[in-house]
Coordinates of C-alpha atoms and ligand atoms in Angstrom, one line a residue:
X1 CA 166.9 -88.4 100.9
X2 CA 169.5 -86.1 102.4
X3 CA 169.4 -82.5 101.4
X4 CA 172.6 -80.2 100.9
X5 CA 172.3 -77.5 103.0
X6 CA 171.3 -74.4 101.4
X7 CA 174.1 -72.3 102.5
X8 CA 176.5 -75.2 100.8
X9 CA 174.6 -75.2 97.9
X10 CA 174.7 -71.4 97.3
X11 CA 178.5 -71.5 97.5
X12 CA 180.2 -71.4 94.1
X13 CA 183.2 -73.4 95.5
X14 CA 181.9 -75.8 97.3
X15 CA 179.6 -76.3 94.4
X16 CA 182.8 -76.8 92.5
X17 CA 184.5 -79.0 94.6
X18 CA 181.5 -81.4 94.4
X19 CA 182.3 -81.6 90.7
X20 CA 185.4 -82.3 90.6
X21 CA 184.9 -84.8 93.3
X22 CA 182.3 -86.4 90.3
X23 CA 184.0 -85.9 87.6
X24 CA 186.9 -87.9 89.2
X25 CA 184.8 -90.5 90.2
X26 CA 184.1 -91.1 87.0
X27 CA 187.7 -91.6 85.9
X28 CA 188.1 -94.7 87.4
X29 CA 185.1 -97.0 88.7
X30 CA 184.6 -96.2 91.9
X31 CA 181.8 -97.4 94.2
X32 CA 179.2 -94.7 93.8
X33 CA 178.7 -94.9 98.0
X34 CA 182.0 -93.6 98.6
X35 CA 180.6 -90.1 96.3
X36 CA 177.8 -90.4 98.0
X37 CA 179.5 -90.0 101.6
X38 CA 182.1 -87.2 100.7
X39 CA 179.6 -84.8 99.0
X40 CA 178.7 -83.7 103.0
X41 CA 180.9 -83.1 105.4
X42 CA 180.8 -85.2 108.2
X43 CA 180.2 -82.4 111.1
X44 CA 179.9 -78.6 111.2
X45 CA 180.4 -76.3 114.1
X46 CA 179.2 -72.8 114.1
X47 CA 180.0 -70.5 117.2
X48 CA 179.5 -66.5 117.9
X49 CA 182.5 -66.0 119.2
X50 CA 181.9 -62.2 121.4
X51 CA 185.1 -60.3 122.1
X52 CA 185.7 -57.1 124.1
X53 CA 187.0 -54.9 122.1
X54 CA 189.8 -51.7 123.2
X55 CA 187.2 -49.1 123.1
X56 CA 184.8 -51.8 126.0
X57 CA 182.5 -52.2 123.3
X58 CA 181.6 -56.3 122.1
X59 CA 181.8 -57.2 119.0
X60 CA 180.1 -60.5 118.0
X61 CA 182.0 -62.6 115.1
X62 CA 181.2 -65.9 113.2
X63 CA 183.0 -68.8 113.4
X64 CA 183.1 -72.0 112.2
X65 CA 185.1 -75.4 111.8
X66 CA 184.0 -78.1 109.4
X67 CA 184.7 -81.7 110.0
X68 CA 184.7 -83.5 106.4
X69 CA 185.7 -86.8 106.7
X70 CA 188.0 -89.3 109.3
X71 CA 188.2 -92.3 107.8
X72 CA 191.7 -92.5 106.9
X73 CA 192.4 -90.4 110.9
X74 CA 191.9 -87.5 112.9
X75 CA 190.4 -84.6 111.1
X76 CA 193.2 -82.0 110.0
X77 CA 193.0 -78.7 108.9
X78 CA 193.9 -74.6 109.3
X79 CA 191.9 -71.8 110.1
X80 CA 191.3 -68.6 108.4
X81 CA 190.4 -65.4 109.4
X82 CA 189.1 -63.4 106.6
X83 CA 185.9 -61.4 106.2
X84 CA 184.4 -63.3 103.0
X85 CA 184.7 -66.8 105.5
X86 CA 181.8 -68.3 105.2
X87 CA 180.2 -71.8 105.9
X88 CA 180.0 -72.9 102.4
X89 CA 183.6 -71.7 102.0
X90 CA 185.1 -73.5 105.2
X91 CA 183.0 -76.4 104.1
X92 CA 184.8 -76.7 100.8
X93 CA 188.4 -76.1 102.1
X94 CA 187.8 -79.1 104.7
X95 CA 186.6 -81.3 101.8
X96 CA 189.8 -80.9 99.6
X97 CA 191.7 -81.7 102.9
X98 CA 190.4 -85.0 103.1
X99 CA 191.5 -85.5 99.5
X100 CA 195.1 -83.5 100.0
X101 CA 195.3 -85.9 102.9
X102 CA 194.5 -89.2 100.9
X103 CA 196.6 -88.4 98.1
X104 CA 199.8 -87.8 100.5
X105 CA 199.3 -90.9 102.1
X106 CA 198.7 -89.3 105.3
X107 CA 196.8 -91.1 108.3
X108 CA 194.9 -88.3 108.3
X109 CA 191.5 -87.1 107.7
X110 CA 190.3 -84.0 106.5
X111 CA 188.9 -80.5 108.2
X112 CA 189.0 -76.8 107.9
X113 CA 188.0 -73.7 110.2
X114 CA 187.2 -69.9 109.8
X115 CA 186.3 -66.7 111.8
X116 CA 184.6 -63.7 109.4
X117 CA 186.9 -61.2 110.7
X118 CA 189.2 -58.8 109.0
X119 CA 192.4 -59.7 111.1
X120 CA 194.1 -56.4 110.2
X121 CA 191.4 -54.1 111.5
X122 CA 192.1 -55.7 114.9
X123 CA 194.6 -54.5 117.6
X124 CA 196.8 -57.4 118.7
X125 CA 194.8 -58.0 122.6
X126 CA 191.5 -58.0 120.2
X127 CA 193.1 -60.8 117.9
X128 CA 194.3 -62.7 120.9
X129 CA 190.7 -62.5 122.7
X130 CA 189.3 -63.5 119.7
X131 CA 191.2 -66.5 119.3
X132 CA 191.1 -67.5 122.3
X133 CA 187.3 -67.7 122.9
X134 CA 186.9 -69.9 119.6
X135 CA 189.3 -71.8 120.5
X136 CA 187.0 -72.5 123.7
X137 CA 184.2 -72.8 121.5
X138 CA 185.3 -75.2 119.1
X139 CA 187.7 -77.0 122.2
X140 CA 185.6 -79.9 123.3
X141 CA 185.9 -81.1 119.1
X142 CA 189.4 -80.5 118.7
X143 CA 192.5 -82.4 120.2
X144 CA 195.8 -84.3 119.1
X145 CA 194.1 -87.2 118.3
X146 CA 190.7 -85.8 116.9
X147 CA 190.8 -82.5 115.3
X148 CA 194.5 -80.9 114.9
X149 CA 193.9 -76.9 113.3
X150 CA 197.0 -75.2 111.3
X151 CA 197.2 -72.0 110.2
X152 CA 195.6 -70.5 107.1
X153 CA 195.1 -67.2 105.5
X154 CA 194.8 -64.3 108.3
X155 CA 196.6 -66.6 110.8
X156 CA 200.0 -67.7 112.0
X157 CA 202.1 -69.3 114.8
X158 CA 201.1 -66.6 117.2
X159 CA 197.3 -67.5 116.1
X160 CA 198.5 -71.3 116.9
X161 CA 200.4 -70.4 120.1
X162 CA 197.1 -68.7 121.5
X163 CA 195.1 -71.6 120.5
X164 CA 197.5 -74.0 121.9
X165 CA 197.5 -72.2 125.5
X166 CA 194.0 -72.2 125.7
X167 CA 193.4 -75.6 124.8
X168 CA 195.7 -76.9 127.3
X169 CA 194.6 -74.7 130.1
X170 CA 191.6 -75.8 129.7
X171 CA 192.4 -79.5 129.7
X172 CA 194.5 -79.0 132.5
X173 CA 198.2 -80.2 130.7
X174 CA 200.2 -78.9 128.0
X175 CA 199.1 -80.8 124.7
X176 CA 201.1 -79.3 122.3
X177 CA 200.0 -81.7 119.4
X178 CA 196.5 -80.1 119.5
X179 CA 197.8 -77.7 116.4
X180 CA 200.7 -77.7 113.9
X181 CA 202.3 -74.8 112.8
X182 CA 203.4 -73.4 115.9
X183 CA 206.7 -71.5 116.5
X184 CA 209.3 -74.0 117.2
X185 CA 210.3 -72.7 120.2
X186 CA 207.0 -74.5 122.0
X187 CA 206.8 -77.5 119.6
X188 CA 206.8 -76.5 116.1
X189 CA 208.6 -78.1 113.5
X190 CA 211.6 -77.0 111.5
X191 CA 210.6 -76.3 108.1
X192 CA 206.9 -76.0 109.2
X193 CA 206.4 -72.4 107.7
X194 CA 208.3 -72.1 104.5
X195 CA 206.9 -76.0 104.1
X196 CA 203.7 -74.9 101.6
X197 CA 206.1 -72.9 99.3
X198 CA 209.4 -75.2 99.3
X199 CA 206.6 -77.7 98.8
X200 CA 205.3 -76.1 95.5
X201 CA 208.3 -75.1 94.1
X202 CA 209.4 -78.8 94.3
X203 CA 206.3 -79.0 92.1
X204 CA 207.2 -76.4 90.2
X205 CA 210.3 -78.4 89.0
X206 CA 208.5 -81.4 88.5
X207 CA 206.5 -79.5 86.1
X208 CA 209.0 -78.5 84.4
X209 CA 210.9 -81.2 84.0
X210 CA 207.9 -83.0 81.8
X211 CA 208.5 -79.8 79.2
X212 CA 212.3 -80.7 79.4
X213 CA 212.6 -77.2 81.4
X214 CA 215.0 -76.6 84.2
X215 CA 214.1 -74.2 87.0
X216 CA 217.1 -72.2 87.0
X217 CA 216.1 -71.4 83.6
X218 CA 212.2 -70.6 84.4
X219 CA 210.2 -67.3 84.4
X220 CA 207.7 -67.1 87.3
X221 CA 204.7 -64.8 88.3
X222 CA 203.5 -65.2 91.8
X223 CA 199.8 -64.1 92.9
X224 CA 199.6 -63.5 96.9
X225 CA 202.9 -62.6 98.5
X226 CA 202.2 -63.9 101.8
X227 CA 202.9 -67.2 103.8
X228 CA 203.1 -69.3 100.9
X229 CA 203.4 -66.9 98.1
X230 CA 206.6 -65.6 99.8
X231 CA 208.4 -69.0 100.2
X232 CA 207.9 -70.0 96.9
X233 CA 209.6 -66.6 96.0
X234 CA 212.8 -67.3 98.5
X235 CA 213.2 -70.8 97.5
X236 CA 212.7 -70.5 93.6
X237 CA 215.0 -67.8 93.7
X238 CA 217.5 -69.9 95.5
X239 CA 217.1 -72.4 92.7
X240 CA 218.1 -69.8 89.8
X241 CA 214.4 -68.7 88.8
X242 CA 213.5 -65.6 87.8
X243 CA 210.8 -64.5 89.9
X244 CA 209.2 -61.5 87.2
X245 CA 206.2 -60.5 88.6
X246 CA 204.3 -60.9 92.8
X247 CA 201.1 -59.2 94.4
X248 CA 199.3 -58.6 97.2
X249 CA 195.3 -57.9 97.8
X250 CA 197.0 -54.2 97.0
X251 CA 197.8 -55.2 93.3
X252 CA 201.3 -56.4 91.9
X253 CA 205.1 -55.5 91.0
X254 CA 206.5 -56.7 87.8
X255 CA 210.6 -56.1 86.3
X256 CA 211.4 -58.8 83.1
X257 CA 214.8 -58.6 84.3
X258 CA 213.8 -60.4 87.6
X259 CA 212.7 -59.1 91.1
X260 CA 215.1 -59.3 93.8
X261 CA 213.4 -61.5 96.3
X262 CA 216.0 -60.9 99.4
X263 CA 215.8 -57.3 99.0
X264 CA 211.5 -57.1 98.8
X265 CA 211.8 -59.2 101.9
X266 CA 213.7 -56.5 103.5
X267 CA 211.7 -53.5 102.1
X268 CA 208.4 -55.4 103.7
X269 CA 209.7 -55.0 106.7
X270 CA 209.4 -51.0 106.7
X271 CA 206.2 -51.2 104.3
X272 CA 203.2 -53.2 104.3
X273 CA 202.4 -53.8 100.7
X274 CA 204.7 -54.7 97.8
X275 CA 204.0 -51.8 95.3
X276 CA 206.4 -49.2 95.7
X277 CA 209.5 -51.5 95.8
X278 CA 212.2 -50.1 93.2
X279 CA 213.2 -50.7 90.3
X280 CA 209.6 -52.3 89.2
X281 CA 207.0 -51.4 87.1
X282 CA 203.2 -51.7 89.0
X283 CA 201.1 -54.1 88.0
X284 CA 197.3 -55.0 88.5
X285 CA 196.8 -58.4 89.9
X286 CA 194.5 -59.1 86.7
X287 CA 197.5 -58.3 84.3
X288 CA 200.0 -61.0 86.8
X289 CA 197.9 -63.8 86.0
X290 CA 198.3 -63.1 81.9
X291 CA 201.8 -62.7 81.8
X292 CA 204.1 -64.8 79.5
X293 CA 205.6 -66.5 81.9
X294 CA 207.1 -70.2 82.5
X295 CA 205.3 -70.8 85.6
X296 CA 202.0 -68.9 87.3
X297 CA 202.0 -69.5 90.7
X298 CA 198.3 -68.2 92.5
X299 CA 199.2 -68.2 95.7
X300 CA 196.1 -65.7 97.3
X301 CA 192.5 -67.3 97.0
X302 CA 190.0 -69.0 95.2
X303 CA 188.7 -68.1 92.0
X304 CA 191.6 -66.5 90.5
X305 CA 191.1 -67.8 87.3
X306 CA 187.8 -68.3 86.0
X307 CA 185.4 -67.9 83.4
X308 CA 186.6 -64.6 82.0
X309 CA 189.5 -64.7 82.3
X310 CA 191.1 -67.9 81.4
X311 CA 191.4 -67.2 77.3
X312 CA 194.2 -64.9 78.3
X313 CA 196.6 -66.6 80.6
X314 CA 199.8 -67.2 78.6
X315 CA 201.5 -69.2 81.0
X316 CA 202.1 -73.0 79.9
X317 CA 202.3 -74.4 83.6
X318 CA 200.3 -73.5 86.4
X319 CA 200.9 -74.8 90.4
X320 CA 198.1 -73.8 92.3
X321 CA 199.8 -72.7 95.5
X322 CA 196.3 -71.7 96.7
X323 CA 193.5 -73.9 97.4
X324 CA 190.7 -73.6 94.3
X325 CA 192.1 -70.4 92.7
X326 CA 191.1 -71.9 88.8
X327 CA 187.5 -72.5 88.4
X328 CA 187.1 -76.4 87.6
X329 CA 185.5 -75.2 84.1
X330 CA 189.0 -72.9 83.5
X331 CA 190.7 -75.5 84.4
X332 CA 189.4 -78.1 81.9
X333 CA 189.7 -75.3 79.3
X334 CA 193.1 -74.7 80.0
X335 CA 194.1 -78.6 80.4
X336 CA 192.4 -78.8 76.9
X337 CA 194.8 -76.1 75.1
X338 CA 197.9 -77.6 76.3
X339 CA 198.5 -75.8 80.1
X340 CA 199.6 -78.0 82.5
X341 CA 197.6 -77.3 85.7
X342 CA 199.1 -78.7 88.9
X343 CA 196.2 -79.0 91.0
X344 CA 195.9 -78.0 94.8
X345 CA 195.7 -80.7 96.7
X346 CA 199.2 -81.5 94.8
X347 CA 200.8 -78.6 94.6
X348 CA 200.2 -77.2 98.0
X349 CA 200.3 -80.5 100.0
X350 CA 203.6 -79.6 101.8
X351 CA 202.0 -77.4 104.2
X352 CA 199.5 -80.3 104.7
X353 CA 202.7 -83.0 104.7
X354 CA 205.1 -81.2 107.4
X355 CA 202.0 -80.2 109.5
X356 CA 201.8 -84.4 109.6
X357 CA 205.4 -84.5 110.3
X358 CA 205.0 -81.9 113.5
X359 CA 202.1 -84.1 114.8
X360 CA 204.5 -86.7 114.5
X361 CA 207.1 -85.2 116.4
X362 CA 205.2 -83.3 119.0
X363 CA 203.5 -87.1 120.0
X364 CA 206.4 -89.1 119.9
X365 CA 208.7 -85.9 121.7
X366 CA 211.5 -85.9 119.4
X367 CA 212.6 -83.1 117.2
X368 CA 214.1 -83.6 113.5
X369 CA 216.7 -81.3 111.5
X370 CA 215.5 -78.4 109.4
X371 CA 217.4 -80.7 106.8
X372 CA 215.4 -84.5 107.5
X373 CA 212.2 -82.1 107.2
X374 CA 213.2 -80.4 103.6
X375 CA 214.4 -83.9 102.6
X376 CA 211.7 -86.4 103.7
X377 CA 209.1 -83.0 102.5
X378 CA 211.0 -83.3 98.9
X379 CA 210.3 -87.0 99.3
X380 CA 206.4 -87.1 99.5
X381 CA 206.2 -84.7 96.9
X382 CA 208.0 -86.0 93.8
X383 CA 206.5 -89.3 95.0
X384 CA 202.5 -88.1 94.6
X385 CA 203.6 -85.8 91.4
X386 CA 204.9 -89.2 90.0
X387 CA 201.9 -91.0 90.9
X388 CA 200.0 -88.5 89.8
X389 CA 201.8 -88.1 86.4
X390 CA 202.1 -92.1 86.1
X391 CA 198.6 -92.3 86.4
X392 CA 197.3 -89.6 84.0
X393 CA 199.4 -91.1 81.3
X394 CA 198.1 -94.9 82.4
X395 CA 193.9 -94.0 82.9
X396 CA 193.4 -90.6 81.4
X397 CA 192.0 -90.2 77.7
X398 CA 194.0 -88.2 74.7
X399 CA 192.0 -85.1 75.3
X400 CA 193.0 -85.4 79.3
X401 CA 196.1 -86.0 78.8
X402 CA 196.7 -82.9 81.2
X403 CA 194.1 -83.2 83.5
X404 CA 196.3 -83.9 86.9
X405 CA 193.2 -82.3 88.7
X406 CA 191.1 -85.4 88.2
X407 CA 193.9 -87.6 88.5
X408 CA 195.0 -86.7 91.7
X409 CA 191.4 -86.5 92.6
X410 CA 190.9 -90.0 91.6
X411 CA 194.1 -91.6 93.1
X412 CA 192.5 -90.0 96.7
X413 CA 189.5 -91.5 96.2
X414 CA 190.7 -94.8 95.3
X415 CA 192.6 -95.0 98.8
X416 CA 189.3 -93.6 100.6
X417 CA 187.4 -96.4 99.5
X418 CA 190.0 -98.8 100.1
X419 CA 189.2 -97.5 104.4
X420 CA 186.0 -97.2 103.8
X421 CA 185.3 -100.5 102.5
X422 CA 187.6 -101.8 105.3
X423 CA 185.9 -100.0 108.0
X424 CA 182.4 -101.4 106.9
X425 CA 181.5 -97.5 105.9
X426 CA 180.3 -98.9 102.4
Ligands
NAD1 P1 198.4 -65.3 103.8 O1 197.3 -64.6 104.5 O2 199.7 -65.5 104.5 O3 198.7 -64.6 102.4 C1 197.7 -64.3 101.4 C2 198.3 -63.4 100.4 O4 197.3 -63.1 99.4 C3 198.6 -62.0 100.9 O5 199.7 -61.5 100.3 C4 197.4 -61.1 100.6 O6 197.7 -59.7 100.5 C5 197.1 -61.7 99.2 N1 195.7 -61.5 98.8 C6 194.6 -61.6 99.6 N2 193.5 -61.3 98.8 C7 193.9 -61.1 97.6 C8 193.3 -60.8 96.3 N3 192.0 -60.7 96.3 N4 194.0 -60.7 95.2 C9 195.4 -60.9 95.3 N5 196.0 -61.2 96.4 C10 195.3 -61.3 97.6 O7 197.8 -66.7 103.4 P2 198.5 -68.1 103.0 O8 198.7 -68.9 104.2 O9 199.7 -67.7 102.2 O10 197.5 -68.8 102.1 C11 197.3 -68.5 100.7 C12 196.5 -69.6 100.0 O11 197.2 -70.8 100.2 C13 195.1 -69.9 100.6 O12 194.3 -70.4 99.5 C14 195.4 -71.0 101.6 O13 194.2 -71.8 101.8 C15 196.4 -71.8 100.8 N6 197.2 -72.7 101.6 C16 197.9 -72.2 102.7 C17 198.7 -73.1 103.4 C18 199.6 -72.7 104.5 O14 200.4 -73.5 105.0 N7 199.6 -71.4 105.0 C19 198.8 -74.5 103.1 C20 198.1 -74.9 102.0 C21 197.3 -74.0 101.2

């Protein structure tokens, strides 16, 4: 009998994953192989990655890239750089790709990578070295049609730039599908990086709709002001939505009256977190998440709501803009007393679905509009919150009457078993 690796097992989130994975498989009858299969990923590399530092010292740091599952295509998934990374973390974030990537409809499968490194303690030549010799490490497994990275927390088109170089110089010819969520200017899409926010805002409306709620209307507290906590700041303000409250890993800003998004852009320009910005009152990033607010948007980590704290979250929607960041157990609680929780692999598929439409575009050469990308990206998500919705109401019991998490869960299972069955795998 197979064993989970310890360092998998020891890891609260992947732990959690695993549930939700079986407790949507019992939703809907689903052949017990196809649990069986996803509870491991597939493949997982780990690489010292040694980098010369300014000072001519070497520094060795752990890296890693998990290969979950490629039934449904080639593997797909970003790359973070934070110092908490771990295997058992990685391994979890590649797992709810493969299900991201099912529920989408993607022909895509699903992966995830991650250096242990606190990107802002390096000096720029340090960050490039770095990626560039895991890049080489984890090469021969990557490629536009096996393993296509994307940036995550810590990274960003530079990261994806560097990575895209290397790759290519070592293959000998410029393969610029080998990553999405490069800058534009050398194969990226239009759209790419405000794609994750713009995606979960079009959530955010969807959500709101079902309370008979319109967003120009809405109040909205945003945990994590970075790549995708940011855009769905811009683009919910666009709509009319009063953005009351963001945070960084510095703690949080809060002004009832609204905070003006355009000028906080401007004023993070000059300074690097957002407490100090005028006219707002500072907030911990404990008292964000229980605001009364129309919409809570965690947009930083996992975890963010959990046991302890999930009594006191006010908020009657939540669209996780993060991967994980409420516990499965908080989020059956909160389901339960009448909070709609928009689960990850819904709410933050946009980053996931233009990263497919740059793949697209970088193999077949040809280039969309900023506008086709925001309109075919609006598309695939009211479709999967739809399905979603359609199929809570159709399968899901009184007492689940909110649980989207398991829905969504299911609906990628269902489609994963379909392939699997298909490609013999069962
Ligand atoms: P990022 O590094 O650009 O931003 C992260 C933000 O969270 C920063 O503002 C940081 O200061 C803040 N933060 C970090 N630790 C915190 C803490 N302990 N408490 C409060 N705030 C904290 O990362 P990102 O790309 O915006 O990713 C954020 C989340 O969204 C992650 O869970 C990531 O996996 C998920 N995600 C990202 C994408 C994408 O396209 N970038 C796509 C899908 C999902």
């Amino acid at each position: 009998m197979y064993q989970e690796p310890d360092e998998l097992l020891s890891n609260s989130f992947y732990k959690d994953v695993v549930n939700s994975l079986e407790s949507a498989g019992k939703v809907i009858d689903i052949n017990p192989n196809v649990i069986s299969r996803l509870k491991y990923p597939r493949r997982a590399i780990r690489v010292s990655i040694p980098v010369k530092m300014d000072d001519h010292s070497i520094q060795v740091f752990r890296g890693y890239r998990v290969q979950h599952n490629h039934t449904l295509g080639p593997f797909k998934g970003g790359i973070r750089y934070h110092p908490a990374v771990s295997l058992g973390e990685v391994a979890a974030l590649a797992s709810l790709m493969t299900f991201k990537n099912s529920l989408l409809n993607l022909p895509l499968g699903g992966a995830k990578g991650g250096v242990q490194v606190n990107p802002n303690s390096l000096s720029k030549m340090e960050l490039e070295a770095l990626t560039r010799r895991f890049a080489t490490e984890i090469g021969p497994f990557i490629g536009p049609d096996k393993d296509i990275p994307a940036p995550d927390v810590g990274t960003n088109p530079e990261t994806m730039a560097w990575i895209l170089d290397t790759f290519s110089l070592e293959t000998g010819y410029s393969q610029t599908g080998v990553v999405t969520g490069k800058p534009v200017e050398i194969g990226g899409s239009r759209g790419r990086q405000s794609a994750t926010g713009l995606g979960v805002v079009y959530i955010v409306q969807q959500a709101l709709e079902t309370q008979a709620k319109n967003i120009s209307q809405a109040t909205i507290a945003i945990q994590g002001f970075g790549n995708v906590g940011s855009h769905v700041g811009i683009e919910a303000h666009a709509m009319g939505a009063k953005i009351v409250a963001v945070s960084d890993v510095q703690g949080g800003i809060f002004n009832p009256n609204g905070i003006n998004i355009s000028e906080l852009f401007r004023y993070l320009k000059q300074n690097r977190f957002v407490q100090g910005f005028p006219q707002t009152e500072n907030i911990t990033n404990e008292q964000l998440l229980e605001l009364e607010v129309d919409v809570l948007c965690p947009c930083a980590l996992e975890s963010a709501i959990h046991e302890k704290n999930k009594q006191n979250v006010k908020a009657k929607i939540i669209v996780e803009g993060a991967n994980g960041p409420v516990t499965p157990t908080a989020s059956e609680y909160l389901s339960k007393n009448n909070v709609l929780v928009v689960p990850d692999v819904l709410a933050n598929g946009g980053g996931a679905a233009v990263s497919y439409f740059e793949w697209v575009q970088d193999i077949s050469w040809l280039f969309w509009t900023e506008q086709e990308v925001r309109q075919k990206l609006s598309d695939i998500m009211v479709n999967t919150f739809g399905r979603v919705w359609n199929f809570t109401r159709k399968y899901q019991s009184e007492k689940d009457k909110n649980n989207l998490r398991s829905s969504a869960m299911a609906i990628a299972l269902l489609r994963l078993e379909k392939a699997m069955k298909l490609r013999g795998q069962i």
